Tab-separated table of C-alpha atoms in Angstrom:
chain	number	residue	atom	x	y	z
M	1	UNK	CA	-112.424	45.760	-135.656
M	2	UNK	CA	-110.028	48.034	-136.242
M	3	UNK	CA	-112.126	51.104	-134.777
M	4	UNK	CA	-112.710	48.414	-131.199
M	5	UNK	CA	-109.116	47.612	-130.534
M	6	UNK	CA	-108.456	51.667	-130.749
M	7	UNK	CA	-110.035	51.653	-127.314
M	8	UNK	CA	-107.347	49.844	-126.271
M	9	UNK	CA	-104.883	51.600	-127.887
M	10	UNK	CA	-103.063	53.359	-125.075
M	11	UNK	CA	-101.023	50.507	-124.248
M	12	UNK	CA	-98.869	51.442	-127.290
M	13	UNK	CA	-98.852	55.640	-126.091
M	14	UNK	CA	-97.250	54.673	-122.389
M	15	UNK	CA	-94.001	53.595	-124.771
M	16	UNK	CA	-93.350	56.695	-125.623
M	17	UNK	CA	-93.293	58.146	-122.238
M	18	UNK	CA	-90.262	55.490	-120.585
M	19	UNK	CA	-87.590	58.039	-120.533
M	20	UNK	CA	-89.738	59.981	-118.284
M	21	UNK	CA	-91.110	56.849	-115.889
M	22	UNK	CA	-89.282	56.676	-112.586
M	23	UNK	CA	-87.736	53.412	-112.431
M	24	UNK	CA	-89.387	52.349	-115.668
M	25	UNK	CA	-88.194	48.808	-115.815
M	26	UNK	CA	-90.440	48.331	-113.116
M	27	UNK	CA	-93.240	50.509	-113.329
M	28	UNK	CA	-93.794	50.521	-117.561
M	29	UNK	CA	-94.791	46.569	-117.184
M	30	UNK	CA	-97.070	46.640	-114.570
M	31	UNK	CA	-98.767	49.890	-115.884
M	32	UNK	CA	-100.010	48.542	-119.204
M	33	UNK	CA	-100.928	45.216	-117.490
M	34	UNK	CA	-103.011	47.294	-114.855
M	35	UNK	CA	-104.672	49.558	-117.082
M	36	UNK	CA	-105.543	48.115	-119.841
M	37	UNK	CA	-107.195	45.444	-117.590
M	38	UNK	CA	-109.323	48.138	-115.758
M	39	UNK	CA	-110.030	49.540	-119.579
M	40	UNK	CA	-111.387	46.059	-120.498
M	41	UNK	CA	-113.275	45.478	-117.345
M	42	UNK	CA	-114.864	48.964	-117.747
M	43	UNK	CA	-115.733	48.260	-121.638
M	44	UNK	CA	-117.137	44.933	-120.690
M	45	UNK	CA	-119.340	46.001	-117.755
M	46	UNK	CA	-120.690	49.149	-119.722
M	47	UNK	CA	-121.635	46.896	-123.065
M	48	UNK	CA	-123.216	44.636	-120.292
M	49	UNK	CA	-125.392	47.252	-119.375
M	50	UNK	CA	-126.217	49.036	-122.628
M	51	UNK	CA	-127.329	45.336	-124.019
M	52	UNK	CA	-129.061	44.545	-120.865
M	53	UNK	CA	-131.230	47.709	-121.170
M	54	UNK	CA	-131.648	48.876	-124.658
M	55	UNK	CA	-133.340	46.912	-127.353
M	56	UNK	CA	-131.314	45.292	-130.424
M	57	UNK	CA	-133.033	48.173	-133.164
M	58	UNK	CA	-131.513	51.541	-130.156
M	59	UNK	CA	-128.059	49.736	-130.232
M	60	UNK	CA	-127.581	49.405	-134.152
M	61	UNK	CA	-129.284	52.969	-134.880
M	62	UNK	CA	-128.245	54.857	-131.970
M	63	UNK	CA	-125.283	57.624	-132.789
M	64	UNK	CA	-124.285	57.692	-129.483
M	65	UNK	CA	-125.400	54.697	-127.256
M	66	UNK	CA	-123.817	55.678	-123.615
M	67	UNK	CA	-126.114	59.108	-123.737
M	68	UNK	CA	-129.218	56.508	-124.932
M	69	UNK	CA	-128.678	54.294	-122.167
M	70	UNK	CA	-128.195	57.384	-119.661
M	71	UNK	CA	-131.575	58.530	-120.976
M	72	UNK	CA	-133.282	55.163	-120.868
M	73	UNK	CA	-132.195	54.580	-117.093
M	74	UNK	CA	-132.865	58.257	-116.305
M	75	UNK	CA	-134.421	60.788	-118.287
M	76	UNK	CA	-132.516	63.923	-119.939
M	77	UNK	CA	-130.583	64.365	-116.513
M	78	UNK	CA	-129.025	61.644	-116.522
M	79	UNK	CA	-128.756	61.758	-120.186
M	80	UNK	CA	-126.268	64.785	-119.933
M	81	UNK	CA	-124.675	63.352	-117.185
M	82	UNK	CA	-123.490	60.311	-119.600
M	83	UNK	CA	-122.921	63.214	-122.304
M	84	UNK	CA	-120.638	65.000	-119.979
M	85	UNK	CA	-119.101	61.727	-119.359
M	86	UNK	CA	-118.504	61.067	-122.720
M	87	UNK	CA	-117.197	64.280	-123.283
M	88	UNK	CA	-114.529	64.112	-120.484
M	89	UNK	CA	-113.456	60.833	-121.849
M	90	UNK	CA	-112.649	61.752	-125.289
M	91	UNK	CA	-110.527	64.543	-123.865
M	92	UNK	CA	-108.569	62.119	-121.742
M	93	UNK	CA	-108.298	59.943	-124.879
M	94	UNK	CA	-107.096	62.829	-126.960
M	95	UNK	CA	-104.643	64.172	-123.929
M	96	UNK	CA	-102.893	60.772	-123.965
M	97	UNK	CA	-102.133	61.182	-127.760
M	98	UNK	CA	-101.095	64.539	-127.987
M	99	UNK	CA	-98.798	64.100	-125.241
M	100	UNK	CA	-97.141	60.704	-126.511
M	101	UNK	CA	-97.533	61.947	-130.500
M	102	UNK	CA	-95.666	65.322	-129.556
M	103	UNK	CA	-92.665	62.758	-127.987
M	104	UNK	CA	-92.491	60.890	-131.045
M	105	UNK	CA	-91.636	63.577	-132.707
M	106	UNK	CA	-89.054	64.716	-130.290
M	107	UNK	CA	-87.777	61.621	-130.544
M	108	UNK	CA	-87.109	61.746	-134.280
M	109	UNK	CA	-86.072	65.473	-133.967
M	110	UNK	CA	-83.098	64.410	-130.937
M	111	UNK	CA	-82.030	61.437	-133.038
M	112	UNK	CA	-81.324	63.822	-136.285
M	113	UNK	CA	-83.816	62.512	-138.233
M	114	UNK	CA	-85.721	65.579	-138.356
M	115	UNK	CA	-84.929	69.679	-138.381
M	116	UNK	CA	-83.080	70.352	-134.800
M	117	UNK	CA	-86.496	72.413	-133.867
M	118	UNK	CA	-88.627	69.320	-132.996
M	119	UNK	CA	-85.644	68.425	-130.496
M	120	UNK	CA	-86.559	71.786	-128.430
M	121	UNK	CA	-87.554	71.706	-124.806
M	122	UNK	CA	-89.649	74.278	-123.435
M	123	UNK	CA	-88.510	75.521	-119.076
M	124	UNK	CA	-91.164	72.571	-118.287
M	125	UNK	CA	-89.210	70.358	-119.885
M	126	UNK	CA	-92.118	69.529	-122.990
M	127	UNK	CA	-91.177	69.211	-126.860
M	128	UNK	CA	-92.959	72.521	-127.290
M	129	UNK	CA	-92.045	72.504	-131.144
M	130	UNK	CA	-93.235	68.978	-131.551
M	131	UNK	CA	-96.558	69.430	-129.837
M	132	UNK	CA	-97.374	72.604	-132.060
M	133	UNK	CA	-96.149	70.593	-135.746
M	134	UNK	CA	-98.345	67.440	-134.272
M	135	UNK	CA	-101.765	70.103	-133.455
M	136	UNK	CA	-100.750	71.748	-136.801
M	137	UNK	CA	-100.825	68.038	-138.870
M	138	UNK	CA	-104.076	67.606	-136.744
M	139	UNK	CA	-105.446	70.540	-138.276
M	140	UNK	CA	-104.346	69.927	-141.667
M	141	UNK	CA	-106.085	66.408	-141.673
M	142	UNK	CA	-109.232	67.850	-140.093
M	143	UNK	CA	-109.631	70.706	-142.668
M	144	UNK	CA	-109.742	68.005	-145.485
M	145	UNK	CA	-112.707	67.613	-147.684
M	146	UNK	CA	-115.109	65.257	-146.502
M	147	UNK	CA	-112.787	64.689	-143.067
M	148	UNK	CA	-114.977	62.942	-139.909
M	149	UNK	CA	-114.177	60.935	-137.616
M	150	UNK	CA	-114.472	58.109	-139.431
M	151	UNK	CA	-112.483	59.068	-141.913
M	152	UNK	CA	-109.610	60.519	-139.116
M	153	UNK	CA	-109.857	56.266	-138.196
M	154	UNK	CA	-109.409	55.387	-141.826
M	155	UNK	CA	-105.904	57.181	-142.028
M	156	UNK	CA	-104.731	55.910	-138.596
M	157	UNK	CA	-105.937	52.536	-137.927
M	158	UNK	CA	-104.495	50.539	-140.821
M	159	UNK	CA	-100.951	52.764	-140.001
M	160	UNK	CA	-100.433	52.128	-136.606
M	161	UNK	CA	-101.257	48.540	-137.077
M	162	UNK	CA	-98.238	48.679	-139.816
M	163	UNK	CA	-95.993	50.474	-136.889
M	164	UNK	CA	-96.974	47.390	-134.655
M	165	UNK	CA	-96.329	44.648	-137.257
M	166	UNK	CA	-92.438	46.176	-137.839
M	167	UNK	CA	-92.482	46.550	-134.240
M	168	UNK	CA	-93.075	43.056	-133.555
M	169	UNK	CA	-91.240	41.668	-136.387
M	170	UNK	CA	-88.230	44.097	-134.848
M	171	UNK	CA	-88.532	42.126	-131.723
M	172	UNK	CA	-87.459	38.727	-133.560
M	173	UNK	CA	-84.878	40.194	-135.618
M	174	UNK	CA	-82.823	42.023	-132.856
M	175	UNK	CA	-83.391	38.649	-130.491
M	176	UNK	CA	-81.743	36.775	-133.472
M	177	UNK	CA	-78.895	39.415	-134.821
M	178	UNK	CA	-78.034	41.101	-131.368
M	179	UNK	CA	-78.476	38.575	-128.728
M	180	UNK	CA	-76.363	40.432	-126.348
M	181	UNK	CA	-78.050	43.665	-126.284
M	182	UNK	CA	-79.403	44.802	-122.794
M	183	UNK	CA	-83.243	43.631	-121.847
M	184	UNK	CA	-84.930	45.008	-118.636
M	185	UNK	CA	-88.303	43.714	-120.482
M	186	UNK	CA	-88.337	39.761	-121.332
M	187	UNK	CA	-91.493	38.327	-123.604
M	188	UNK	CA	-93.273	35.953	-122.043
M	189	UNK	CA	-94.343	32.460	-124.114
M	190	UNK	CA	-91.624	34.359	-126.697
M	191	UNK	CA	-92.005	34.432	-130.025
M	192	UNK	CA	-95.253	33.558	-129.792
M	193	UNK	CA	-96.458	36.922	-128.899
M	194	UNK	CA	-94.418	38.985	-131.454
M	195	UNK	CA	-95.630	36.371	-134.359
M	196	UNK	CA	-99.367	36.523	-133.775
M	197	UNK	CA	-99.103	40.250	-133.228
M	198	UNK	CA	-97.774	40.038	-137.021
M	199	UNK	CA	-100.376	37.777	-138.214
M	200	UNK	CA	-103.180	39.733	-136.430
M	201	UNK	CA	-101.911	43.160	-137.837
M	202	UNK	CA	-101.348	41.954	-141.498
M	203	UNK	CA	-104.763	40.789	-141.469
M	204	UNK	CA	-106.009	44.213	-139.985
M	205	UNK	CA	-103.855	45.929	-142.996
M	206	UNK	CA	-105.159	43.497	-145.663
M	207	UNK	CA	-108.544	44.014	-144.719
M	208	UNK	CA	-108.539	47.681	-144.603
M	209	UNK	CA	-107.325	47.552	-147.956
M	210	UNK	CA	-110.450	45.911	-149.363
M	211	UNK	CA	-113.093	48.013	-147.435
M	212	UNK	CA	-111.225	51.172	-147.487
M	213	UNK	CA	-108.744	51.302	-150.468
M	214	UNK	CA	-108.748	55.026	-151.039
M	215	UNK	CA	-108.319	56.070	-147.077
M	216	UNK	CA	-105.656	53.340	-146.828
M	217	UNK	CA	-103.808	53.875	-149.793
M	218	UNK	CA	-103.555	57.557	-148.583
M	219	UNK	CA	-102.234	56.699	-145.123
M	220	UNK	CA	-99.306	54.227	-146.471
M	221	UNK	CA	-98.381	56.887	-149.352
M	222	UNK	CA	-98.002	59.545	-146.472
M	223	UNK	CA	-95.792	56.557	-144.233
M	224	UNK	CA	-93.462	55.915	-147.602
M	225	UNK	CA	-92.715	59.051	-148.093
M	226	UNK	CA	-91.035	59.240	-145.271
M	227	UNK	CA	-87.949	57.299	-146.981
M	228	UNK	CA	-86.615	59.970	-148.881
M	229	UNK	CA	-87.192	62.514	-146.017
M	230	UNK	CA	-84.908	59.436	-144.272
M	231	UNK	CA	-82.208	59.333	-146.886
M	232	UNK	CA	-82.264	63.225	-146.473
M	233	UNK	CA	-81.420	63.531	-142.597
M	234	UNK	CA	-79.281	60.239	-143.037
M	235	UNK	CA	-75.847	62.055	-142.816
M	236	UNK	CA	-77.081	64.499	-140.222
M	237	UNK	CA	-78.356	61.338	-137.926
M	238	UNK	CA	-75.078	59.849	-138.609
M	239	UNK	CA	-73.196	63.247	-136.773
M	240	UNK	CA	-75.790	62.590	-133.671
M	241	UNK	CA	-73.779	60.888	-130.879
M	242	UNK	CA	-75.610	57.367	-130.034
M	243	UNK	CA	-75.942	58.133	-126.571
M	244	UNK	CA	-78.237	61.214	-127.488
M	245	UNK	CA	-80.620	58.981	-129.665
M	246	UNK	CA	-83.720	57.740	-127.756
M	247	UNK	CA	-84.436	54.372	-128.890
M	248	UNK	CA	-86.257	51.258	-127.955
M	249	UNK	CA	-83.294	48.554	-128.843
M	250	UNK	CA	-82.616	48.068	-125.270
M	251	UNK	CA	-85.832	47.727	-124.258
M	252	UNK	CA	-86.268	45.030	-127.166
């Protein structure tokens, strides 16, 4: 489940991006409504198809079904053609989170809670440093024993779905204890939709535990240790004037 809903994932990236958006209270909204609708619709038509064509025994064994259905409708040709496709999609994918990843840690690096280097801007205006420590982590993870894809989905699934629980959570505790903050974004049907985004990623988390205990455990020993690195920037953070921090509190 956890691998399906990554498809979707980018509705979580365009976040990161806001301080760049031209009148973002505007345009964030209807971005993530408009493209993750065009994502679904595209995922929906193209399972349509692959299940319409290929027999039940292709679409459990096949490694990569989009270049089996290309084949099946086409020959080799057209077979490449899907590869290609394929291909140029994963980059896109992989573009999107490099460029909001490298942000994050700009983000953390502006708001002192990292070394001052993450919080450098390159004459284009990109969190050079940040980009380069994100590709280097990349690396690191890669070069791991026994490292795949799969494995790459192990460590980041059940942790981003941990980010999204606080984040939701975070949603009904600032509503409660800061009522007056500033809110260019309201929640529609709220708190229903922060709640069940709770429920839904606890039981994401819970079940990752059971089928992949070692690959999970790893992932949530990596996100705790970020709370002494935390206690160890505290003081610096505390020098940072608020109006340099980027945060999402007024957005929440």
């Amino acid at each position: 489940m956890i691998a399906c809903l990554w498809a979707y994932d980018g509705w979580s990236n365009l976040n990161s991006l806001a301080e760049e958006l031209i009148d973002f209270e505007k345009r964030l909204p209807m971005t993530i409504l408009g493209s993750v609708s065009v994502v679904i619709m595209c995922y929906i038509v193209a399972n349509a198809s692959y299940f319409a064509v290929l027999s039940q025994d292709t679409v459990i064994n096949s490694d990569a079904i989009g270049i089996e259905y290309g084949k099946t409708i086409g020959g080799s040709i057209l077979g490449g053609f899907f590869a290609l496709g394929v291909a140029f999609s994963a980059a896109g994918s992989a573009n999107g989170s490099i460029m909001t990843g490298g942000r994050s840690f700009y983000a953390v690096g502006r708001a002192g809670m990292a070394p001052k280097k993450f919080a450098e801007l390159n004459s284009a205006g990109s969190p050079w440093f940040a980009l380069c420590a994100q590709g280097f982590w990349a690396v690191c993870l890669i070069l791991i024993p026994g490292s795949n894809f799969s494995t790459l989905l192990d460590y980041f699934g059940p942790a981003s779905w941990f980010y999204y629980a606080i984040t939701g959570s975070t949603v009904i505790y600032l509503r409660e204890t800061q009522p007056d903050l500033p809110r260019p974004f309201k929640v529609p049907l709220y708190p229903l939709p922060p709640i069940l985004l709770v429920v839904i990623s606890a039981c994401l988390i819970v079940n990752s535990f059971y089928n992949s205990p070692m690959f999970t455990g790893i992932a949530f020993a990596f996100i705790f240790l970020s709370i002494p690195v935390w206690y160890l920037f505290k003081e610096e953070a505390e020098k940072v004037d608020n109006d340099d921090r980027i945060t999402l509190l007024d957005a929440i």
